[in-house]
């Protein structure tokens, strides 16, 4: 009974369900009475609106196309103007390549190697020449970091370099390097020379890849004389004193703590530790009537002022103006006075790239950075442009001779008690100062006394009469005597 009722309900639902077709007919019947006929006017209005919309879209598209075209023209014009302003070589060699510049320079008249705005430096002259030769873009010259500019070793004011290496990216023609070298040398001053351009690896850094550096100091031998009284250009060093010089300099070989041989470093700065491989001293040689020795120092790297202070300490020890044990004390962390020798005789002789050559020099793709191919050029430039200036200026300006008189002013001793040799040195310095000052300062200082002391005035008048007599008699002239002494002394009078 129950099953029959369920079956009846199921059939009833099936009958009540609408088929898709009946559903459509029903919907159509419902809509038909409400449908409104479309008139001709409404059709034209609708078409007009669609036409206006389409026309507006086309206008907007046209405007956008015109704007893009105008921007494209302006871009092309801008490119054309830049092409007219930029040198042709920039587009002939648009890609920058990393090069090592093998160069040398005389530091006389320059405020060091590194670029320093407002003062004359070696790098300033080099950058100007590279711009003139169109090997460098102006925007790159304004910011050297963009071209990875780096020097192998920094030099101070007046310090020269016979073999220096600079690394940077250049627009350099790869097919004719010799012509590029000649072109650059023509744009450089005579005291700066480029030996070669060598293409290097992309990440080559001349400072990081420099394995060691060789400096030399050209020192007049009279600086090593035991007493100030032996200081003149005619001095000739004995073999005994020369061996003492070599013995003292050997004390600096090896790893030492050079805190007292530099500046602007704290006592605990680990960078004060430096390793010197060797120090050699040449046999004496005479140039411009002055005897010199050449001190060569080979080390991995050197701190600021280190070499000049090593030479200054050696001179102070040879002249016996330091207390016993002063050299050993100088390697401690306690700050003591170490004299700084003149910079005139210092030369960066060579930068070695052994680390780079070992890694890339034999790979078949890169040229090793060695100096042997340019040795003749290096020696010629060094002799004519560097050493000749050092020797000539030492004779003309007496750089070392004048510096020796300052040794007694250093505080090598603590307290008021000074050794006899230092007292004698100060006495000799005072005597030398009076001679160098001449009679002008003495006359000015005695002018007030002349008014207050008639006896001194009379003495001065008699002295003037004596000077007048000597001037009238050239054979007895003081000036002639002084001039004859100048042949053997770097200043007007010996001390």
Short mmCIF file of C-alpha atoms in Angstrom, two decimals:
data_model
loop_
_atom_site.label_atom_id
_atom_site.label_comp_id
_atom_site.label_asym_id
_atom_site.label_seq_id
_atom_site.Cartn_x
_atom_site.Cartn_y
_atom_site.Cartn_z
CA UNK A 1 0.00 0.00 0.00
CA UNK A 2 2.76 2.33 0.94
CA UNK A 3 4.72 1.52 -2.21
CA UNK A 4 1.70 2.30 -4.39
CA UNK A 5 1.30 5.74 -2.77
CA UNK A 6 5.01 6.56 -3.29
CA UNK A 7 4.76 5.54 -6.91
CA UNK A 8 1.71 7.74 -7.42
CA UNK A 9 3.49 10.80 -5.93
CA UNK A 10 6.51 10.22 -8.18
CA UNK A 11 4.35 10.11 -11.29
CA UNK A 12 2.58 13.30 -10.19
CA UNK A 13 5.92 15.16 -9.81
CA UNK A 14 7.04 13.98 -13.23
CA UNK A 15 3.87 15.37 -14.77
CA UNK A 16 4.20 18.69 -13.02
CA UNK A 17 7.84 19.23 -14.15
CA UNK A 18 8.20 21.50 -17.18
CA UNK A 19 10.16 20.49 -20.19
CA UNK A 20 12.72 23.00 -21.57
CA UNK A 21 10.55 23.63 -24.59
CA UNK A 22 7.44 24.33 -22.55
CA UNK A 23 9.45 26.61 -20.33
CA UNK A 24 10.57 28.70 -23.33
CA UNK A 25 7.07 28.95 -24.71
CA UNK A 26 5.80 30.06 -21.35
CA UNK A 27 8.44 32.78 -21.06
CA UNK A 28 7.72 34.00 -24.57
CA UNK A 29 4.06 34.26 -23.85
CA UNK A 30 4.76 36.28 -20.75
CA UNK A 31 6.99 38.74 -22.55
CA UNK A 32 4.93 39.18 -25.70
CA UNK A 33 2.26 41.47 -24.27
CA UNK A 34 4.86 43.79 -22.71
CA UNK A 35 7.17 44.08 -25.78
CA UNK A 36 7.32 47.54 -27.37
CA UNK A 37 7.99 47.89 -31.08
CA UNK A 38 11.30 49.55 -32.00
CA UNK A 39 10.80 52.69 -34.03
CA UNK A 40 13.06 54.01 -36.78
CA UNK A 41 14.05 57.09 -34.78
CA UNK A 42 15.24 55.02 -31.85
CA UNK A 43 17.28 52.83 -34.19
CA UNK A 44 18.99 55.83 -35.76
CA UNK A 45 19.72 57.31 -32.29
CA UNK A 46 21.25 54.06 -31.14
CA UNK A 47 23.36 53.82 -34.28
CA UNK A 48 24.48 57.45 -33.87
CA UNK A 49 25.58 56.84 -30.31
CA UNK A 50 27.55 53.80 -31.34
CA UNK A 51 29.15 55.81 -34.16
CA UNK A 52 30.13 58.67 -31.79
CA UNK A 53 31.57 56.21 -29.30
CA UNK A 54 33.59 54.53 -32.02
CA UNK A 55 34.79 57.91 -33.35
CA UNK A 56 35.83 59.01 -29.82
CA UNK A 57 37.83 55.84 -29.29
CA UNK A 58 39.55 56.31 -32.66
CA UNK A 59 40.40 59.92 -31.72
CA UNK A 60 41.88 58.86 -28.42
CA UNK A 61 43.94 56.15 -30.13
CA UNK A 62 45.15 58.67 -32.71
CA UNK A 63 46.17 61.12 -29.95
CA UNK A 64 48.10 58.41 -28.14
CA UNK A 65 49.87 57.41 -31.36
CA UNK A 66 50.78 61.04 -32.07
CA UNK A 67 52.16 61.46 -28.52
CA UNK A 68 54.25 58.32 -28.86
CA UNK A 69 55.54 59.43 -32.24
CA UNK A 70 56.46 62.85 -30.88
CA UNK A 71 58.28 61.27 -27.93
CA UNK A 72 60.12 58.98 -30.33
CA UNK A 73 61.22 61.91 -32.47
CA UNK A 74 62.44 63.81 -29.40
CA UNK A 75 64.35 60.72 -28.26
CA UNK A 76 66.00 60.37 -31.65
CA UNK A 77 66.89 64.08 -31.70
CA UNK A 78 68.36 63.76 -28.22
CA UNK A 79 70.41 60.79 -29.32
CA UNK A 80 71.56 62.74 -32.35
CA UNK A 81 72.65 65.71 -30.22
CA UNK A 82 74.54 63.40 -27.85
CA UNK A 83 76.20 61.75 -30.81
CA UNK A 84 77.32 65.16 -32.07
CA UNK A 85 78.70 66.13 -28.64
CA UNK A 86 80.46 62.81 -27.90
CA UNK A 87 83.81 62.08 -29.54
CA UNK A 88 83.65 59.70 -32.45
CA UNK A 89 86.09 57.29 -30.80
CA UNK A 90 83.59 56.60 -28.00
CA UNK A 91 81.29 54.99 -30.51
CA UNK A 92 84.07 53.34 -32.44
CA UNK A 93 85.21 51.61 -29.20
CA UNK A 94 82.06 51.78 -27.04
CA UNK A 95 82.98 48.94 -24.67
CA UNK A 96 85.30 49.66 -21.77
CA UNK A 97 88.05 47.14 -21.08
CA UNK A 98 90.25 46.75 -18.01
CA UNK A 99 93.86 47.82 -18.65
CA UNK A 100 97.04 48.08 -16.61
CA UNK A 101 98.98 51.27 -17.30
CA UNK A 102 102.73 50.71 -16.82
CA UNK A 103 104.10 54.17 -16.05
CA UNK A 104 106.68 56.32 -14.24
CA UNK A 105 106.93 59.93 -13.05
CA UNK A 106 109.08 62.50 -11.31
CA UNK A 107 107.30 63.73 -8.19
CA UNK A 108 109.09 67.07 -7.98
CA UNK A 109 106.51 69.86 -8.13
CA UNK A 110 103.55 67.54 -7.42
CA UNK A 111 101.56 67.09 -4.21
CA UNK A 112 101.71 63.33 -4.41
CA UNK A 113 100.24 60.67 -6.69
CA UNK A 114 96.59 60.57 -5.57
CA UNK A 115 94.01 62.95 -7.03
CA UNK A 116 93.39 65.89 -4.70
CA UNK A 117 91.10 68.72 -5.74
CA UNK A 118 92.80 72.10 -5.79
CA UNK A 119 96.41 70.89 -5.90
CA UNK A 120 98.66 69.55 -8.64
CA UNK A 121 98.95 65.75 -8.59
CA UNK A 122 100.14 62.97 -10.91
CA UNK A 123 96.68 61.46 -11.30
CA UNK A 124 95.20 64.80 -12.29
CA UNK A 125 97.63 65.08 -15.19
CA UNK A 126 97.02 61.46 -16.20
CA UNK A 127 93.22 61.89 -16.26
CA UNK A 128 93.48 65.10 -18.28
CA UNK A 129 95.68 63.37 -20.86
CA UNK A 130 93.31 60.37 -21.12
CA UNK A 131 90.41 62.75 -21.76
CA UNK A 132 92.37 64.62 -24.39
CA UNK A 133 93.15 61.36 -26.19
CA UNK A 134 89.46 60.31 -25.96
CA UNK A 135 90.32 57.14 -24.04
CA UNK A 136 88.02 58.22 -21.22
CA UNK A 137 84.52 59.68 -21.03
CA UNK A 138 84.03 62.99 -19.16
CA UNK A 139 81.43 61.49 -16.83
CA UNK A 140 83.85 58.69 -15.94
CA UNK A 141 86.60 61.17 -15.17
CA UNK A 142 84.27 62.97 -12.77
CA UNK A 143 83.79 59.78 -10.75
CA UNK A 144 86.78 57.44 -10.95
CA UNK A 145 84.96 54.65 -9.10
CA UNK A 146 82.89 54.09 -12.22
CA UNK A 147 85.98 53.02 -14.15
CA UNK A 148 87.53 51.04 -11.25
CA UNK A 149 90.53 53.37 -11.03
CA UNK A 150 93.26 52.18 -8.66
CA UNK A 151 96.98 52.78 -8.13
CA UNK A 152 99.37 50.06 -6.96
CA UNK A 153 101.12 52.29 -4.44
CA UNK A 154 100.43 55.76 -3.08
CA UNK A 155 103.30 58.27 -3.07
CA UNK A 156 103.76 61.42 -0.99
CA UNK A 157 104.58 64.97 -2.00
CA UNK A 158 107.79 65.15 -4.04
CA UNK A 159 108.23 61.35 -4.20
CA UNK A 160 108.95 59.87 -7.64
CA UNK A 161 108.21 56.47 -9.20
CA UNK A 162 110.25 54.65 -11.83
CA UNK A 163 107.81 51.72 -12.20
CA UNK A 164 104.21 52.28 -11.13
CA UNK A 165 101.02 50.41 -12.16
CA UNK A 166 97.52 51.91 -12.49
CA UNK A 167 94.41 49.86 -13.29
CA UNK A 168 91.20 51.23 -14.84
CA UNK A 169 88.58 50.70 -17.56
CA UNK A 170 89.34 52.49 -20.83
CA UNK A 171 87.87 53.00 -24.31
CA UNK A 172 91.14 51.91 -25.89
CA UNK A 173 91.60 50.63 -29.45
CA UNK A 174 92.90 47.08 -29.08
CA UNK A 175 94.54 46.84 -32.48
CA UNK A 176 97.31 49.45 -32.11
CA UNK A 177 98.53 49.80 -28.53
CA UNK A 178 101.85 51.41 -29.50
CA UNK A 179 100.06 54.24 -31.28
CA UNK A 180 97.88 54.77 -28.19
CA UNK A 181 100.98 54.89 -25.95
CA UNK A 182 102.61 57.46 -28.23
CA UNK A 183 99.40 59.52 -28.35
CA UNK A 184 99.08 59.56 -24.55
CA UNK A 185 102.74 60.43 -23.97
CA UNK A 186 102.30 63.36 -26.32
CA UNK A 187 99.49 64.68 -24.11
CA UNK A 188 101.37 64.12 -20.82
CA UNK A 189 103.98 66.46 -19.27
CA UNK A 190 107.62 65.51 -19.82
CA UNK A 191 108.02 64.35 -16.22
CA UNK A 192 105.33 61.63 -16.62
CA UNK A 193 105.77 58.66 -18.97
CA UNK A 194 103.62 55.68 -19.97
CA UNK A 195 105.56 52.58 -21.03
CA UNK A 196 102.62 50.41 -22.10
CA UNK A 197 98.92 49.52 -21.91
CA UNK A 198 98.35 45.85 -21.02
CA UNK A 199 94.87 44.33 -21.18
CA UNK A 200 94.10 42.68 -17.83
CA UNK A 201 91.34 40.58 -16.32
CA UNK A 202 87.96 42.12 -15.60
CA UNK A 203 88.52 42.20 -11.83
CA UNK A 204 92.18 43.23 -11.88
CA UNK A 205 93.05 45.68 -9.09
CA UNK A 206 96.62 46.99 -9.16
CA UNK A 207 96.67 47.58 -5.40
CA UNK A 208 95.28 44.19 -4.36
CA UNK A 209 97.36 42.18 -6.83
CA UNK A 210 100.67 43.94 -6.00
CA UNK A 211 102.70 41.28 -4.18
CA UNK A 212 105.60 43.53 -3.14
CA UNK A 213 107.15 46.96 -3.62
CA UNK A 214 110.74 48.16 -3.89
CA UNK A 215 111.65 51.66 -2.73
CA UNK A 216 115.03 53.33 -2.85
CA UNK A 217 116.35 56.31 -0.96
CA UNK A 218 119.20 58.32 -2.48
CA UNK A 219 121.04 59.67 0.55
CA UNK A 220 124.10 61.96 0.63
CA UNK A 221 126.85 60.20 2.61
CA UNK A 222 127.59 63.30 4.69
CA UNK A 223 124.28 62.63 6.46
CA UNK A 224 125.96 59.60 8.07
CA UNK A 225 129.00 61.56 9.28
CA UNK A 226 129.51 61.10 13.05
CA UNK A 227 129.62 64.86 13.73
CA UNK A 228 128.01 67.91 12.22
CA UNK A 229 131.42 69.44 11.64
CA UNK A 230 132.08 66.84 8.94
CA UNK A 231 129.00 67.79 6.98
CA UNK A 232 129.85 69.20 3.58
CA UNK A 233 129.74 68.09 -0.01
CA UNK A 234 133.39 67.08 0.03
CA UNK A 235 132.78 64.39 2.65
CA UNK A 236 133.59 60.82 1.65
CA UNK A 237 132.24 57.95 3.73
CA UNK A 238 134.70 55.42 5.10
CA UNK A 239 134.20 51.67 4.76
CA UNK A 240 133.80 51.42 8.53
CA UNK A 241 130.92 53.92 8.63
CA UNK A 242 129.34 52.29 5.59
CA UNK A 243 129.29 48.92 7.36
CA UNK A 244 127.68 50.58 10.39
CA UNK A 245 124.94 51.90 8.12
CA UNK A 246 124.29 48.40 6.77
CA UNK A 247 124.27 46.91 10.26
CA UNK A 248 121.71 49.41 11.55
CA UNK A 249 119.43 48.92 8.54
CA UNK A 250 119.45 45.14 8.98
CA UNK A 251 117.62 45.72 12.27
CA UNK A 252 114.52 46.70 10.27
CA UNK A 253 114.38 43.49 8.20
CA UNK A 254 111.61 41.00 9.01
CA UNK A 255 108.24 41.54 10.67
CA UNK A 256 108.38 44.55 12.98
CA UNK A 257 105.89 46.75 14.77
CA UNK A 258 106.22 50.13 12.99
CA UNK A 259 103.81 52.15 15.14
CA UNK A 260 106.48 54.80 15.76
CA UNK A 261 107.36 54.92 12.05
CA UNK A 262 103.99 56.16 10.85
CA UNK A 263 101.24 58.61 11.84
CA UNK A 264 97.50 58.59 12.59
CA UNK A 265 97.44 55.00 13.91
CA UNK A 266 96.54 53.76 17.36
CA UNK A 267 99.03 51.68 19.38
CA UNK A 268 96.88 48.57 19.02
CA UNK A 269 96.37 48.85 15.27
CA UNK A 270 97.46 45.51 13.73
CA UNK A 271 98.26 47.24 10.43
CA UNK A 272 101.39 48.66 12.10
CA UNK A 273 102.97 45.22 11.65
CA UNK A 274 104.88 45.20 8.36
CA UNK A 275 107.22 42.71 6.75
CA UNK A 276 110.42 43.94 5.07
CA UNK A 277 112.07 41.28 2.92
CA UNK A 278 115.46 42.90 2.50
CA UNK A 279 117.42 46.17 2.78
CA UNK A 280 120.59 46.69 0.76
CA UNK A 281 123.02 49.61 0.61
CA UNK A 282 124.98 50.35 -2.56
CA UNK A 283 128.59 51.36 -2.79
CA UNK A 284 129.06 55.14 -2.68
CA UNK A 285 129.01 57.13 -5.94
CA UNK A 286 129.64 60.81 -6.67
CA UNK A 287 127.23 63.08 -8.59
CA UNK A 288 127.51 66.87 -8.78
CA UNK A 289 130.50 66.67 -6.39
CA UNK A 290 128.28 65.10 -3.72
CA UNK A 291 128.74 61.49 -2.65
CA UNK A 292 125.56 59.38 -2.41
CA UNK A 293 124.55 55.90 -1.34
CA UNK A 294 121.41 54.14 -2.55
CA UNK A 295 119.34 52.38 0.14
CA UNK A 296 116.94 49.80 -1.38
CA UNK A 297 114.05 48.47 0.71
CA UNK A 298 111.99 45.51 -0.53
CA UNK A 299 108.77 44.82 1.37
CA UNK A 300 105.26 43.55 0.91
CA UNK A 301 103.82 46.96 1.76
CA UNK A 302 104.76 50.06 3.73
CA UNK A 303 102.81 52.37 6.02
CA UNK A 304 102.70 56.12 5.63
CA UNK A 305 106.15 57.74 6.20
CA UNK A 306 107.71 54.38 7.14
CA UNK A 307 110.72 54.52 4.79
CA UNK A 308 111.58 58.15 5.48
CA UNK A 309 111.45 57.48 9.23
CA UNK A 310 113.66 54.40 8.86
CA UNK A 311 116.25 56.57 7.11
CA UNK A 312 115.80 59.31 9.74
CA UNK A 313 116.34 56.87 12.60
CA UNK A 314 119.44 55.43 10.90
CA UNK A 315 120.96 58.90 10.53
CA UNK A 316 120.19 59.76 14.17
CA UNK A 317 121.86 56.55 15.35
CA UNK A 318 124.93 57.09 13.18
CA UNK A 319 125.27 60.64 14.51
CA UNK A 320 125.02 59.41 18.13
CA UNK A 321 122.19 61.76 19.10
CA UNK A 322 119.95 59.01 20.51
CA UNK A 323 120.23 57.26 23.90
CA UNK A 324 121.28 53.58 24.17
CA UNK A 325 118.53 51.12 23.24
CA UNK A 326 116.52 53.76 21.39
CA UNK A 327 116.18 51.61 18.26
CA UNK A 328 114.74 48.66 20.20
CA UNK A 329 112.35 51.00 22.03
CA UNK A 330 111.07 52.34 18.71
CA UNK A 331 109.47 48.97 17.92
CA UNK A 332 107.29 49.10 21.07
CA UNK A 333 103.78 50.54 21.51
CA UNK A 334 105.01 53.56 23.48
CA UNK A 335 105.08 56.66 21.29
CA UNK A 336 108.60 58.10 20.94
CA UNK A 337 110.16 60.70 18.65
CA UNK A 338 111.44 59.30 15.33
CA UNK A 339 112.81 61.89 12.85
CA UNK A 340 111.33 62.08 9.36
CA UNK A 341 114.00 62.35 6.65
CA UNK A 342 113.44 64.62 3.60
CA UNK A 343 111.27 63.22 0.83
CA UNK A 344 113.54 64.41 -2.00
CA UNK A 345 115.62 61.23 -2.28
CA UNK A 346 112.73 58.73 -2.08
CA UNK A 347 111.75 56.80 -5.23
CA UNK A 348 109.22 54.01 -5.77
CA UNK A 349 111.54 51.86 -7.85
CA UNK A 350 109.29 48.92 -8.69
CA UNK A 351 105.89 47.35 -8.11
CA UNK A 352 105.89 43.55 -8.49
CA UNK A 353 102.76 41.75 -9.73
CA UNK A 354 103.88 38.20 -8.92
CA UNK A 355 100.48 37.25 -7.46
CA UNK A 356 98.66 38.26 -10.65
CA UNK A 357 101.26 36.70 -12.96
CA UNK A 358 101.11 33.40 -11.11
CA UNK A 359 97.34 33.19 -11.50
CA UNK A 360 96.81 34.65 -14.98
CA UNK A 361 100.19 35.24 -16.61
CA UNK A 362 100.50 31.76 -18.08
CA UNK A 363 96.87 31.01 -18.95
CA UNK A 364 97.43 31.78 -22.61
CA UNK A 365 94.86 34.60 -22.63
CA UNK A 366 96.56 37.36 -20.63
CA UNK A 367 99.93 39.09 -20.80
CA UNK A 368 102.03 38.91 -17.61
CA UNK A 369 102.71 42.25 -15.91
CA UNK A 370 106.50 42.33 -15.87
CA UNK A 371 109.02 45.14 -16.34
CA UNK A 372 111.77 43.43 -18.36
CA UNK A 373 110.44 44.52 -21.81
CA UNK A 374 110.70 48.19 -20.79
CA UNK A 375 113.97 48.10 -18.84
CA UNK A 376 115.87 50.39 -21.24
CA UNK A 377 113.06 52.95 -21.23
CA UNK A 378 112.78 52.76 -17.44
CA UNK A 379 116.49 53.30 -16.84
CA UNK A 380 116.61 56.20 -19.29
CA UNK A 381 113.63 57.97 -17.70
CA UNK A 382 114.90 57.27 -14.20
CA UNK A 383 118.34 58.67 -14.97
CA UNK A 384 117.23 61.74 -16.93
CA UNK A 385 114.00 62.74 -15.17
CA UNK A 386 114.26 61.42 -11.59
CA UNK A 387 117.81 60.95 -10.32
CA UNK A 388 119.15 64.03 -12.11
CA UNK A 389 116.50 66.16 -10.36
CA UNK A 390 117.34 64.65 -6.96
CA UNK A 391 121.06 65.27 -7.37
CA UNK A 392 120.62 68.78 -8.78
CA UNK A 393 118.17 69.86 -6.07
CA UNK A 394 120.30 68.41 -3.29
CA UNK A 395 123.21 70.53 -4.44
CA UNK A 396 121.14 73.64 -5.14
CA UNK A 397 118.69 73.55 -2.21
CA UNK A 398 120.72 71.55 0.36
CA UNK A 399 117.64 69.60 1.46
CA UNK A 400 119.50 67.04 3.56
CA UNK A 401 122.07 69.51 4.84
CA UNK A 402 119.39 71.85 6.20
CA UNK A 403 117.40 68.95 7.69
CA UNK A 404 120.41 67.74 9.69
CA UNK A 405 120.31 70.93 11.74
CA UNK A 406 116.88 69.96 13.05
CA UNK A 407 118.03 66.69 14.65
CA UNK A 408 118.98 68.36 17.91
CA UNK A 409 115.43 69.69 18.29
CA UNK A 410 113.96 66.20 18.54
CA UNK A 411 113.10 64.82 21.96
CA UNK A 412 115.22 61.69 21.97
CA UNK A 413 115.96 62.13 25.69
CA UNK A 414 113.57 62.66 28.58
CA UNK A 415 114.39 65.15 31.31
CA UNK A 416 116.80 68.07 31.33
CA UNK A 417 120.03 66.07 31.18
CA UNK A 418 121.38 65.78 27.63
CA UNK A 419 124.46 63.87 26.43
CA UNK A 420 127.56 65.80 25.46
CA UNK A 421 127.24 64.86 21.79
CA UNK A 422 123.74 66.36 21.64
CA UNK A 423 124.90 69.54 23.38
CA UNK A 424 127.73 69.84 20.85
CA UNK A 425 125.25 69.26 18.03
CA UNK A 426 122.99 72.05 19.29
CA UNK A 427 125.97 74.35 19.67
CA UNK A 428 127.06 73.61 16.11
CA UNK A 429 123.51 74.16 14.88
CA UNK A 430 123.34 77.58 16.55
CA UNK A 431 126.64 78.55 14.97
CA UNK A 432 125.43 77.39 11.58
CA UNK A 433 122.19 79.33 11.95
CA UNK A 434 124.11 82.55 12.60
CA UNK A 435 126.19 82.01 9.49
CA UNK A 436 123.14 81.21 7.34
CA UNK A 437 121.20 84.22 8.61
CA UNK A 438 124.00 86.57 7.55
CA UNK A 439 124.67 90.09 8.72
CA UNK A 440 121.16 91.41 7.91
CA UNK A 441 119.45 89.98 10.98
CA UNK A 442 122.39 90.96 13.20
CA UNK A 443 122.24 94.57 12.04
CA UNK A 444 118.48 94.68 12.66
CA UNK A 445 118.83 93.23 16.14
CA UNK A 446 121.65 95.65 17.02
CA UNK A 447 119.86 98.77 15.78
CA UNK A 448 118.21 99.65 19.14
CA UNK A 449 121.47 99.00 21.00
CA UNK A 450 123.31 101.38 18.68
CA UNK A 451 121.16 104.25 19.95
CA UNK A 452 121.59 103.35 23.64
CA UNK A 453 125.21 102.18 23.65
CA UNK A 454 127.74 104.59 22.04
CA UNK A 455 130.62 102.13 22.45
CA UNK A 456 128.77 99.42 20.49
CA UNK A 457 127.86 102.04 17.89
CA UNK A 458 131.52 102.88 17.45
CA UNK A 459 132.39 99.22 17.08
CA UNK A 460 129.72 98.79 14.44
CA UNK A 461 130.98 101.79 12.52
CA UNK A 462 134.50 100.40 12.56
CA UNK A 463 133.19 97.05 11.32
CA UNK A 464 131.42 98.79 8.44
CA UNK A 465 134.62 100.61 7.55
CA UNK A 466 136.47 97.29 7.52
CA UNK A 467 133.83 95.74 5.25
CA UNK A 468 134.10 98.70 2.89
CA UNK A 469 137.86 98.25 2.73
CA UNK A 470 137.51 94.56 1.94
CA UNK A 471 134.99 95.27 -0.81
CA UNK A 472 137.48 97.61 -2.47
CA UNK A 473 140.14 94.90 -2.28
CA UNK A 474 138.82 91.77 -4.06
CA UNK A 475 141.75 89.65 -2.96
CA UNK A 476 140.61 89.99 0.65
CA UNK A 477 136.86 90.05 0.01
CA UNK A 478 134.74 87.91 2.27
CA UNK A 479 132.42 87.19 -0.63
CA UNK A 480 135.26 85.71 -2.67
CA UNK A 481 136.29 83.55 0.28
CA UNK A 482 132.71 82.39 0.70
CA UNK A 483 132.39 81.61 -3.01
CA UNK A 484 135.56 79.51 -2.95
CA UNK A 485 134.15 77.50 -0.05
CA UNK A 486 130.89 76.91 -1.93
CA UNK A 487 132.61 74.45 -4.26
CA UNK A 488 132.87 71.97 -1.39
CA UNK A 489 129.87 73.00 0.73
CA UNK A 490 126.16 72.89 -0.06
CA UNK A 491 125.51 76.26 1.61
CA UNK A 492 127.38 79.55 1.74
CA UNK A 493 129.49 78.52 4.77
CA UNK A 494 130.44 75.24 6.44
CA UNK A 495 129.58 74.49 10.02
#
